[in-house]
């Protein structure tokens, strides 16, 4: 009932700011047990898609407490010999990616996101897969981010394989926010219910 109540509230809201507030509330209300259950299954699905299997360098953001945790993703990647890079933000919605090694030291930026203190930059053309964070998604793979516009700007500057990992409470039949021309959908959207891919006509596919 609680999940249905949250979705009903979302449906009445149309602008991005209000939906972001509610999306954050939904995330904060998720239990640790639900998070762990969903994350375990989603990461299993992630590990089976070809883009993950073939990737050598994976870009992601070090997750904040309310977000889908990237901790186990980093562990899995390193165990498979993959390298992790994380973004550092600059003015005008620009960001660059730096390597995240086990010994890398982090500090929080103005958004509260951890970034490497002494970055070792990656050649961004070598990034094989970008795991894109978000607050809410539609089944058309449309993404509502945190409002900075950094990922949309970065993805518009190159061709990258993209995937978002979400709790099922974050995903809706249609976008409940205004989707603008500069909003870039992800190629893959993965939840505990399965995988939605750009070429699969919105069908959920379990691997």
mmCIF file of C-alpha atoms in Angstrom:
data_model
loop_
_atom_site.group_PDB
_atom_site.id
_atom_site.type_symbol
_atom_site.label_atom_id
_atom_site.label_comp_id
_atom_site.label_asym_id
_atom_site.label_seq_id
_atom_site.Cartn_x
_atom_site.Cartn_y
_atom_site.Cartn_z
ATOM 1 C CA UNK A 1 0.000 0.000 0.000
ATOM 2 C CA UNK A 2 2.821 2.385 0.847
ATOM 3 C CA UNK A 3 4.395 1.902 -2.574
ATOM 4 C CA UNK A 4 1.038 2.584 -4.266
ATOM 5 C CA UNK A 5 0.583 5.694 -2.127
ATOM 6 C CA UNK A 6 3.998 7.012 -3.155
ATOM 7 C CA UNK A 7 3.243 6.435 -6.819
ATOM 8 C CA UNK A 8 -0.112 8.183 -6.551
ATOM 9 C CA UNK A 9 1.576 11.238 -5.044
ATOM 10 C CA UNK A 10 4.143 11.246 -7.827
ATOM 11 C CA UNK A 11 1.466 11.140 -10.480
ATOM 12 C CA UNK A 12 -0.028 14.425 -9.310
ATOM 13 C CA UNK A 13 3.246 16.301 -9.624
ATOM 14 C CA UNK A 14 4.572 17.597 -12.924
ATOM 15 C CA UNK A 15 7.660 19.715 -12.424
ATOM 16 C CA UNK A 16 11.154 18.357 -11.883
ATOM 17 C CA UNK A 17 11.849 20.155 -8.615
ATOM 18 C CA UNK A 18 8.820 18.759 -6.842
ATOM 19 C CA UNK A 19 9.363 15.267 -8.209
ATOM 20 C CA UNK A 20 12.979 15.330 -7.060
ATOM 21 C CA UNK A 21 11.824 16.108 -3.518
ATOM 22 C CA UNK A 22 9.365 13.228 -3.516
ATOM 23 C CA UNK A 23 11.843 10.868 -5.181
ATOM 24 C CA UNK A 24 14.344 11.580 -2.408
ATOM 25 C CA UNK A 25 11.663 10.866 0.194
ATOM 26 C CA UNK A 26 10.858 7.547 -1.466
ATOM 27 C CA UNK A 27 14.543 6.596 -1.398
ATOM 28 C CA UNK A 28 14.959 7.614 2.231
ATOM 29 C CA UNK A 29 11.985 5.425 3.190
ATOM 30 C CA UNK A 30 13.444 2.257 1.681
ATOM 31 C CA UNK A 31 14.493 -0.265 4.313
ATOM 32 C CA UNK A 32 18.004 -1.670 4.487
ATOM 33 C CA UNK A 33 16.590 -5.127 3.829
ATOM 34 C CA UNK A 34 14.817 -4.025 0.654
ATOM 35 C CA UNK A 35 17.896 -2.177 -0.565
ATOM 36 C CA UNK A 36 20.158 -5.162 -0.024
ATOM 37 C CA UNK A 37 17.739 -7.590 -1.706
ATOM 38 C CA UNK A 38 17.281 -5.383 -4.754
ATOM 39 C CA UNK A 39 20.934 -4.427 -5.089
ATOM 40 C CA UNK A 40 22.048 -8.064 -5.029
ATOM 41 C CA UNK A 41 19.723 -9.040 -7.881
ATOM 42 C CA UNK A 42 20.344 -5.908 -9.938
ATOM 43 C CA UNK A 43 24.112 -6.364 -9.759
ATOM 44 C CA UNK A 44 23.686 -9.968 -10.872
ATOM 45 C CA UNK A 45 21.752 -8.773 -13.921
ATOM 46 C CA UNK A 46 24.378 -6.084 -14.555
ATOM 47 C CA UNK A 47 27.176 -8.645 -14.520
ATOM 48 C CA UNK A 48 25.471 -10.582 -17.318
ATOM 49 C CA UNK A 49 24.988 -7.833 -19.904
ATOM 50 C CA UNK A 50 27.611 -7.813 -22.676
ATOM 51 C CA UNK A 51 28.624 -4.197 -22.055
ATOM 52 C CA UNK A 52 29.704 -5.093 -18.536
ATOM 53 C CA UNK A 53 31.464 -8.292 -19.550
ATOM 54 C CA UNK A 54 33.473 -6.510 -22.254
ATOM 55 C CA UNK A 55 34.220 -3.330 -20.286
ATOM 56 C CA UNK A 56 37.715 -2.656 -19.006
ATOM 57 C CA UNK A 57 37.117 0.863 -17.661
ATOM 58 C CA UNK A 58 33.818 1.638 -15.918
ATOM 59 C CA UNK A 59 32.697 5.135 -14.958
ATOM 60 C CA UNK A 60 30.413 5.670 -11.982
ATOM 61 C CA UNK A 61 29.727 8.110 -9.175
ATOM 62 C CA UNK A 62 30.608 7.198 -5.606
ATOM 63 C CA UNK A 63 27.105 6.825 -4.213
ATOM 64 C CA UNK A 64 25.549 8.898 -1.462
ATOM 65 C CA UNK A 65 23.593 7.229 1.340
ATOM 66 C CA UNK A 66 20.147 7.439 -0.254
ATOM 67 C CA UNK A 67 21.301 6.211 -3.678
ATOM 68 C CA UNK A 68 21.659 2.741 -5.134
ATOM 69 C CA UNK A 69 24.941 1.690 -3.561
ATOM 70 C CA UNK A 70 27.937 1.392 -5.880
ATOM 71 C CA UNK A 71 30.126 -0.240 -3.240
ATOM 72 C CA UNK A 72 29.514 -3.838 -4.346
ATOM 73 C CA UNK A 73 29.782 -2.825 -7.999
ATOM 74 C CA UNK A 74 33.274 -1.489 -7.372
ATOM 75 C CA UNK A 75 34.231 -4.697 -5.554
ATOM 76 C CA UNK A 76 32.896 -6.857 -8.386
ATOM 77 C CA UNK A 77 34.685 -4.791 -11.019
ATOM 78 C CA UNK A 78 38.022 -4.968 -9.239
ATOM 79 C CA UNK A 79 37.659 -8.707 -8.673
ATOM 80 C CA UNK A 80 37.195 -9.062 -12.432
ATOM 81 C CA UNK A 81 40.247 -6.952 -13.257
ATOM 82 C CA UNK A 82 38.283 -3.879 -14.357
ATOM 83 C CA UNK A 83 39.217 -0.293 -13.531
ATOM 84 C CA UNK A 84 36.901 2.279 -11.977
ATOM 85 C CA UNK A 85 36.820 6.003 -12.752
ATOM 86 C CA UNK A 86 34.755 8.656 -10.976
ATOM 87 C CA UNK A 87 33.745 12.189 -11.979
ATOM 88 C CA UNK A 88 35.072 15.500 -10.767
ATOM 89 C CA UNK A 89 32.817 18.460 -11.488
ATOM 90 C CA UNK A 90 33.747 21.914 -12.765
ATOM 91 C CA UNK A 91 31.938 25.101 -13.735
ATOM 92 C CA UNK A 92 29.458 25.176 -16.621
ATOM 93 C CA UNK A 93 28.268 21.604 -16.026
ATOM 94 C CA UNK A 94 31.592 20.148 -17.047
ATOM 95 C CA UNK A 95 33.154 17.076 -15.492
ATOM 96 C CA UNK A 96 36.172 14.872 -16.018
ATOM 97 C CA UNK A 97 36.837 11.356 -14.811
ATOM 98 C CA UNK A 98 39.717 10.203 -12.620
ATOM 99 C CA UNK A 99 40.839 6.729 -11.592
ATOM 100 C CA UNK A 100 39.572 5.307 -8.311
ATOM 101 C CA UNK A 101 42.245 3.055 -6.872
ATOM 102 C CA UNK A 102 41.993 1.316 -3.473
ATOM 103 C CA UNK A 103 44.418 3.906 -2.071
ATOM 104 C CA UNK A 104 42.649 6.936 -3.579
ATOM 105 C CA UNK A 105 41.768 9.618 -1.025
ATOM 106 C CA UNK A 106 38.457 11.444 -1.364
ATOM 107 C CA UNK A 107 36.974 14.753 -0.289
ATOM 108 C CA UNK A 108 33.401 16.039 -0.629
ATOM 109 C CA UNK A 109 32.516 18.625 -3.264
ATOM 110 C CA UNK A 110 29.856 21.346 -2.938
ATOM 111 C CA UNK A 111 27.118 18.793 -3.743
ATOM 112 C CA UNK A 112 28.242 16.458 -0.975
ATOM 113 C CA UNK A 113 29.628 13.928 -3.481
ATOM 114 C CA UNK A 114 33.045 12.434 -2.831
ATOM 115 C CA UNK A 115 35.764 13.157 -5.400
ATOM 116 C CA UNK A 116 39.451 12.180 -5.567
ATOM 117 C CA UNK A 117 41.669 14.771 -3.894
ATOM 118 C CA UNK A 118 44.652 14.233 -6.203
ATOM 119 C CA UNK A 119 43.073 13.026 -9.454
ATOM 120 C CA UNK A 120 44.807 10.845 -11.991
ATOM 121 C CA UNK A 121 42.833 11.570 -15.146
ATOM 122 C CA UNK A 122 41.601 8.949 -17.571
ATOM 123 C CA UNK A 123 41.432 9.435 -21.318
ATOM 124 C CA UNK A 124 37.653 9.589 -21.554
ATOM 125 C CA UNK A 125 37.656 7.929 -24.967
ATOM 126 C CA UNK A 126 38.808 4.795 -23.156
ATOM 127 C CA UNK A 127 35.722 4.608 -20.915
ATOM 128 C CA UNK A 128 33.763 1.500 -21.905
ATOM 129 C CA UNK A 129 30.658 1.792 -19.732
ATOM 130 C CA UNK A 130 29.056 4.654 -17.809
ATOM 131 C CA UNK A 131 26.809 3.802 -14.854
ATOM 132 C CA UNK A 132 24.549 6.845 -14.709
ATOM 133 C CA UNK A 133 22.952 7.828 -11.379
ATOM 134 C CA UNK A 134 19.410 9.126 -11.086
ATOM 135 C CA UNK A 135 16.443 9.791 -8.829
ATOM 136 C CA UNK A 136 13.623 8.462 -11.017
ATOM 137 C CA UNK A 137 13.154 6.699 -14.360
ATOM 138 C CA UNK A 138 10.471 5.862 -16.880
ATOM 139 C CA UNK A 139 10.197 2.546 -18.687
ATOM 140 C CA UNK A 140 11.368 4.383 -21.789
ATOM 141 C CA UNK A 141 14.679 4.728 -19.914
ATOM 142 C CA UNK A 142 14.166 8.456 -19.392
ATOM 143 C CA UNK A 143 16.079 9.652 -16.357
ATOM 144 C CA UNK A 144 15.455 12.340 -13.772
ATOM 145 C CA UNK A 145 18.806 13.321 -12.305
ATOM 146 C CA UNK A 146 19.714 15.438 -9.311
ATOM 147 C CA UNK A 147 19.443 18.697 -11.241
ATOM 148 C CA UNK A 148 23.031 19.586 -12.022
ATOM 149 C CA UNK A 149 22.902 18.499 -15.665
ATOM 150 C CA UNK A 150 26.476 17.170 -15.526
ATOM 151 C CA UNK A 151 25.803 13.700 -16.900
ATOM 152 C CA UNK A 152 23.556 14.921 -19.723
ATOM 153 C CA UNK A 153 26.244 17.417 -20.707
ATOM 154 C CA UNK A 154 29.002 14.808 -20.545
ATOM 155 C CA UNK A 155 27.051 12.177 -22.487
ATOM 156 C CA UNK A 156 26.210 14.696 -25.216
ATOM 157 C CA UNK A 157 29.926 15.145 -25.920
ATOM 158 C CA UNK A 158 30.695 11.546 -26.878
ATOM 159 C CA UNK A 159 29.361 8.090 -27.587
ATOM 160 C CA UNK A 160 29.199 5.927 -24.481
ATOM 161 C CA UNK A 161 27.435 2.742 -23.445
ATOM 162 C CA UNK A 162 25.192 3.727 -20.538
ATOM 163 C CA UNK A 163 23.282 1.864 -17.848
ATOM 164 C CA UNK A 164 21.312 2.937 -14.791
ATOM 165 C CA UNK A 165 20.682 0.727 -11.773
ATOM 166 C CA UNK A 166 17.486 1.444 -9.857
ATOM 167 C CA UNK A 167 15.256 0.265 -7.079
ATOM 168 C CA UNK A 168 11.856 -0.699 -8.471
ATOM 169 C CA UNK A 169 10.288 2.155 -6.473
ATOM 170 C CA UNK A 170 12.172 4.610 -8.705
ATOM 171 C CA UNK A 171 10.695 3.385 -12.009
ATOM 172 C CA UNK A 172 7.396 4.529 -13.529
ATOM 173 C CA UNK A 173 5.379 3.593 -16.602
ATOM 174 C CA UNK A 174 5.870 7.050 -18.087
ATOM 175 C CA UNK A 175 7.948 10.083 -17.150
ATOM 176 C CA UNK A 176 6.125 12.151 -14.534
ATOM 177 C CA UNK A 177 8.344 15.129 -15.247
ATOM 178 C CA UNK A 178 8.850 17.253 -18.340
ATOM 179 C CA UNK A 179 11.401 15.481 -20.541
ATOM 180 C CA UNK A 180 13.478 18.104 -22.320
ATOM 181 C CA UNK A 181 15.451 17.801 -25.524
ATOM 182 C CA UNK A 182 18.777 17.761 -23.686
ATOM 183 C CA UNK A 183 17.685 14.908 -21.366
ATOM 184 C CA UNK A 184 19.502 11.802 -22.587
ATOM 185 C CA UNK A 185 17.927 8.386 -21.878
ATOM 186 C CA UNK A 186 20.172 5.540 -20.815
ATOM 187 C CA UNK A 187 20.635 2.484 -23.042
ATOM 188 C CA UNK A 188 20.051 -0.011 -20.249
ATOM 189 C CA UNK A 189 17.827 0.275 -17.178
ATOM 190 C CA UNK A 190 18.103 -2.530 -14.636
ATOM 191 C CA UNK A 191 15.881 -3.228 -11.621
ATOM 192 C CA UNK A 192 15.106 -6.322 -9.582
ATOM 193 C CA UNK A 193 12.282 -6.973 -12.069
ATOM 194 C CA UNK A 194 14.674 -7.305 -14.983
ATOM 195 C CA UNK A 195 16.384 -5.389 -17.777
ATOM 196 C CA UNK A 196 14.988 -2.768 -20.136
ATOM 197 C CA UNK A 197 17.123 -2.129 -23.214
ATOM 198 C CA UNK A 198 16.858 0.444 -25.987
ATOM 199 C CA UNK A 199 16.235 -2.253 -28.616
ATOM 200 C CA UNK A 200 13.693 -4.282 -26.689
ATOM 201 C CA UNK A 201 10.582 -2.141 -27.050
ATOM 202 C CA UNK A 202 10.177 -1.617 -23.310
ATOM 203 C CA UNK A 203 9.938 -5.331 -22.558
ATOM 204 C CA UNK A 204 11.397 -6.363 -19.234
ATOM 205 C CA UNK A 205 13.904 -9.113 -19.887
ATOM 206 C CA UNK A 206 15.299 -11.320 -17.191
ATOM 207 C CA UNK A 207 18.757 -12.679 -17.887
#
